[in-house]
Amino acid sequence: MPDLIYKLCFYVPDTHLEQVKTAVFAAGAGHIGNYDCCAFQVRGEGQFRPLDGSQPFLGQQGEVEVVSEYRVETIVTEASLQAAISALRLAHPYEEPAIDLFRLEPLPA
């Protein structure tokens, strides 16, 4: 039975884009056939408001912060999933990075 494949999507500020991608790829994400470091990225704006008890990388508690960020999508096998997510969290500057995970269905033959 083939390994399950997931799409891993995360948001990262411009300043840490390459650092986080490198960590995720080193943990096994981004392989498609005979290629590695495969990803799609698009720039946009993210926003958040740090609440009491937070330790924000950017911004001040109680104030809305708008940040130029990238949305990065890559794929990862189930075997590499935990390592990729752990690497993402360790390399990411945010206390709570936004991460989406989608299980993919095999393509029809």
Coordinates of N, CA and C in Angstrom, one line a residue:
M1 N 0.9 -1.2 0.0 CA 0.0 0.0 0.0 C 0.9 1.2 0.0
P2 N 0.7 2.2 -0.9 CA 1.5 3.4 -1.0 C 1.3 4.3 0.2
D3 N 2.3 5.0 0.5 CA 2.3 6.0 1.6 C 1.2 7.1 1.3
L4 N 0.5 7.5 2.4 CA -0.4 8.6 2.2 C 0.3 9.9 1.9
I5 N -0.3 10.7 1.1 CA 0.4 12.0 0.7 C -0.5 13.1 1.3
Y6 N 0.1 14.2 1.8 CA -0.5 15.3 2.3 C 0.0 16.6 1.6
K7 N -0.9 17.6 1.6 CA -0.5 18.9 1.2 C -0.3 19.7 2.4
L8 N 0.9 20.2 2.6 CA 1.2 21.0 3.8 C 1.2 22.5 3.4
C9 N 0.5 23.3 4.0 CA 0.4 24.7 3.7 C 0.7 25.5 4.9
F10 N 1.5 26.5 4.8 CA 1.9 27.4 5.9 C 2.1 28.8 5.5
Y11 N 2.0 29.7 6.4 CA 2.2 31.2 6.2 C 3.5 31.6 7.0
V12 N 4.3 32.4 6.3 CA 5.6 32.7 6.9 C 6.0 34.2 6.5
P13 N 6.5 35.0 7.4 CA 6.9 36.3 7.0 C 8.1 36.3 6.0
D14 N 8.1 37.3 5.1 CA 9.1 37.4 4.1 C 10.5 37.1 4.6
T15 N 10.8 37.6 5.8 CA 12.1 37.5 6.4 C 12.6 36.1 6.7
H16 N 11.6 35.1 6.8 CA 12.0 33.8 7.2 C 11.6 32.7 6.2
L17 N 11.2 33.2 5.0 CA 10.7 32.3 3.9 C 11.7 31.2 3.6
E18 N 12.9 31.5 3.2 CA 13.9 30.5 2.8 C 14.3 29.6 4.0
Q19 N 14.4 30.2 5.1 CA 14.8 29.4 6.3 C 13.8 28.3 6.6
V20 N 12.5 28.6 6.6 CA 11.5 27.7 6.9 C 11.4 26.6 5.8
K21 N 11.4 27.1 4.5 CA 11.3 26.1 3.4 C 12.5 25.1 3.5
T22 N 13.7 25.6 3.7 CA 14.8 24.7 3.8 C 14.7 23.7 4.9
A23 N 14.2 24.1 6.1 CA 13.9 23.1 7.2 C 12.9 22.1 6.8
V24 N 11.8 22.5 6.2 CA 10.8 21.6 5.8 C 11.3 20.6 4.8
F25 N 12.0 21.1 3.8 CA 12.5 20.2 2.7 C 13.5 19.2 3.3
A26 N 14.4 19.7 4.2 CA 15.4 18.8 4.9 C 14.7 17.7 5.7
A27 N 13.5 18.0 6.1 CA 12.8 17.0 6.9 C 12.0 16.0 6.0
G28 N 12.1 16.1 4.7 CA 11.5 15.2 3.8 C 10.3 15.6 3.0
A29 N 9.9 16.9 3.2 CA 8.8 17.4 2.4 C 9.3 17.9 1.0
G30 N 8.3 18.0 0.1 CA 8.6 18.6 -1.2 C 9.1 17.7 -2.3
H31 N 8.9 16.4 -2.1 CA 9.4 15.4 -3.2 C 8.2 15.0 -4.1
I32 N 8.4 15.2 -5.4 CA 7.5 14.8 -6.4 C 8.3 14.1 -7.5
G33 N 8.1 12.8 -7.5 CA 8.8 12.0 -8.5 C 10.3 12.1 -8.4
N34 N 11.0 12.5 -9.4 CA 12.4 12.7 -9.4 C 12.9 14.1 -9.1
Y35 N 12.0 14.9 -8.4 CA 12.3 16.3 -8.0 C 12.1 16.4 -6.5
D36 N 12.9 17.4 -6.0 CA 12.8 17.7 -4.6 C 12.7 19.2 -4.5
C37 N 12.4 19.7 -3.3 CA 12.3 21.2 -3.0 C 11.1 21.7 -3.8
C38 N 10.1 20.9 -4.0 CA 8.9 21.4 -4.8 C 7.9 22.1 -3.9
A39 N 7.5 23.3 -4.3 CA 6.6 24.1 -3.5 C 6.0 25.1 -4.4
F40 N 4.8 25.7 -4.0 CA 4.2 26.8 -4.6 C 4.2 27.9 -3.5
Q41 N 4.5 29.1 -3.9 CA 4.4 30.2 -2.9 C 3.8 31.4 -3.5
V42 N 3.1 32.2 -2.7 CA 2.5 33.4 -3.2 C 2.5 34.4 -2.0
R43 N 2.8 35.7 -2.4 CA 2.9 36.7 -1.3 C 1.5 37.3 -1.1
G44 N 1.3 37.6 0.2 CA 0.0 38.3 0.5 C 0.2 39.0 1.9
E45 N -0.9 39.4 2.5 CA -0.8 40.0 3.8 C -1.6 39.2 4.8
G46 N -0.9 39.0 6.0 CA -1.6 38.3 7.1 C -1.8 39.3 8.2
Q47 N -2.8 39.0 9.1 CA -2.9 39.9 10.2 C -3.3 39.1 11.4
F48 N -3.0 39.7 12.6 CA -3.2 39.1 13.9 C -3.1 40.1 15.0
R49 N -3.7 39.8 16.1 CA -3.6 40.7 17.3 C -3.1 39.8 18.4
P50 N -1.9 40.1 18.9 CA -1.4 39.3 20.1 C -2.2 39.6 21.3
L51 N -2.7 38.6 22.0 CA -3.5 38.7 23.2 C -2.6 38.6 24.5
D52 N -3.2 39.0 25.6 CA -2.4 38.9 26.9 C -1.8 37.5 27.0
G53 N -0.6 37.4 27.4 CA 0.1 36.1 27.6 C 0.9 35.7 26.4
S54 N 0.7 36.4 25.3 CA 1.4 36.0 24.1 C 2.8 36.6 24.1
Q55 N 3.7 36.1 23.3 CA 5.0 36.6 23.2 C 5.3 36.8 21.7
P56 N 4.7 37.8 21.1 CA 4.8 37.9 19.6 C 6.2 38.2 19.1
F57 N 6.5 37.6 17.9 CA 7.7 37.9 17.2 C 7.6 39.3 16.6
L58 N 6.4 39.7 16.2 CA 6.1 41.0 15.6 C 4.9 41.6 16.3
G59 N 4.9 42.9 16.4 CA 3.7 43.6 17.0 C 3.7 43.7 18.5
Q60 N 2.6 44.3 19.0 CA 2.4 44.5 20.4 C 1.1 43.9 20.9
Q61 N 1.1 43.4 22.1 CA -0.2 42.9 22.6 C -1.3 43.9 22.5
G62 N -2.4 43.4 22.1 CA -3.6 44.3 22.0 C -3.7 45.1 20.7
E63 N -2.7 45.1 19.9 CA -2.8 45.9 18.6 C -2.7 44.9 17.4
V64 N -3.6 45.2 16.4 CA -3.6 44.4 15.2 C -2.3 44.7 14.4
E65 N -1.7 43.7 13.9 CA -0.5 43.8 13.1 C -0.8 43.2 11.8
V66 N -0.4 43.9 10.7 CA -0.5 43.5 9.3 C 0.9 43.2 8.8
V67 N 1.1 42.0 8.2 CA 2.5 41.6 7.9 C 2.5 41.1 6.5
S68 N 3.5 41.4 5.7 CA 3.8 40.8 4.4 C 4.3 39.4 4.6
E69 N 3.5 38.4 4.1 CA 3.8 37.0 4.3 C 3.7 36.2 3.0
Y70 N 4.3 35.0 3.0 CA 4.1 34.1 1.9 C 3.2 32.9 2.4
R71 N 2.3 32.5 1.5 CA 1.6 31.2 1.7 C 2.5 30.2 0.9
V72 N 2.9 29.2 1.5 CA 3.7 28.1 0.9 C 3.0 26.8 1.0
E73 N 2.9 26.1 -0.2 CA 2.3 24.8 -0.3 C 3.3 23.8 -0.8
T74 N 3.4 22.7 -0.2 CA 4.2 21.6 -0.6 C 3.6 20.3 -0.2
I75 N 4.1 19.2 -0.6 CA 3.6 17.9 -0.3 C 4.5 17.2 0.6
V76 N 4.0 16.2 1.3 CA 4.8 15.4 2.3 C 4.1 14.1 2.5
T77 N 4.9 13.0 2.5 CA 4.4 11.7 2.8 C 4.0 11.6 4.3
E78 N 3.2 10.6 4.6 CA 2.9 10.3 6.0 C 4.1 10.0 6.8
A79 N 5.1 9.3 6.1 CA 6.3 8.9 6.8 C 7.1 10.1 7.3
S80 N 7.1 11.2 6.5 CA 7.8 12.4 6.8 C 7.0 13.5 7.5
L81 N 5.7 13.3 7.7 CA 4.8 14.3 8.2 C 5.2 14.9 9.5
Q82 N 5.4 14.1 10.5 CA 5.8 14.6 11.9 C 7.1 15.4 11.8
A83 N 8.1 14.9 11.1 CA 9.4 15.5 11.1 C 9.2 16.9 10.3
A84 N 8.4 16.9 9.3 CA 8.3 18.2 8.5 C 7.6 19.2 9.4
I85 N 6.5 18.8 10.1 CA 5.8 19.8 10.9 C 6.7 20.3 12.1
S86 N 7.4 19.4 12.7 CA 8.3 19.8 13.8 C 9.4 20.7 13.3
A87 N 10.0 20.4 12.1 CA 11.0 21.3 11.5 C 10.4 22.7 11.2
L88 N 9.2 22.7 10.7 CA 8.5 24.0 10.4 C 8.4 24.8 11.6
R89 N 7.9 24.2 12.7 CA 7.7 24.9 13.9 C 9.0 25.4 14.5
L90 N 10.0 24.6 14.5 CA 11.3 25.1 15.0 C 11.9 26.2 14.2
A91 N 11.8 26.2 12.9 CA 12.4 27.2 12.1 C 11.5 28.5 12.0
H92 N 10.3 28.4 12.3 CA 9.3 29.5 12.1 C 9.5 30.5 13.2
P93 N 9.4 31.8 12.9 CA 9.6 32.8 14.0 C 8.4 33.0 14.9
Y94 N 7.2 32.6 14.4 CA 6.0 32.9 15.2 C 5.8 31.9 16.3
E95 N 5.2 32.4 17.4 CA 4.9 31.5 18.5 C 3.8 30.4 18.1
E96 N 2.9 30.8 17.2 CA 1.8 30.0 16.8 C 1.7 30.1 15.2
P97 N 2.5 29.4 14.5 CA 2.4 29.5 13.0 C 1.1 28.9 12.5
A98 N 0.5 29.5 11.5 CA -0.7 29.0 10.8 C -0.3 27.9 9.9
I99 N -0.8 26.7 10.1 CA -0.5 25.5 9.3 C -1.8 24.9 8.9
D100 N -1.9 24.5 7.6 CA -3.1 23.8 7.1 C -2.5 22.4 6.6
L101 N -3.3 21.4 6.8 CA -2.9 20.1 6.3 C -4.1 19.4 5.6
F102 N -3.8 18.9 4.4 CA -4.9 18.2 3.7 C -4.4 16.9 3.2
R103 N -5.2 15.8 3.5 CA -4.8 14.5 2.9 C -5.3 14.5 1.5
L104 N -4.4 14.0 0.6 CA -4.7 14.0 -0.9 C -5.1 12.6 -1.3
E105 N -5.9 12.6 -2.3 CA -6.4 11.3 -2.9 C -5.4 11.0 -4.1
P106 N -5.2 9.7 -4.4 CA -4.4 9.4 -5.5 C -5.1 9.9 -6.8
L107 N -4.3 10.3 -7.8 CA -4.8 10.7 -9.1 C -5.3 9.4 -9.8
P108 N -6.4 9.5 -10.6 CA -6.8 8.4 -11.4 C -5.7 8.1 -12.4
A109 N -5.6 6.8 -12.8 CA -4.7 6.4 -13.8 C -5.0 6.9 -15.2

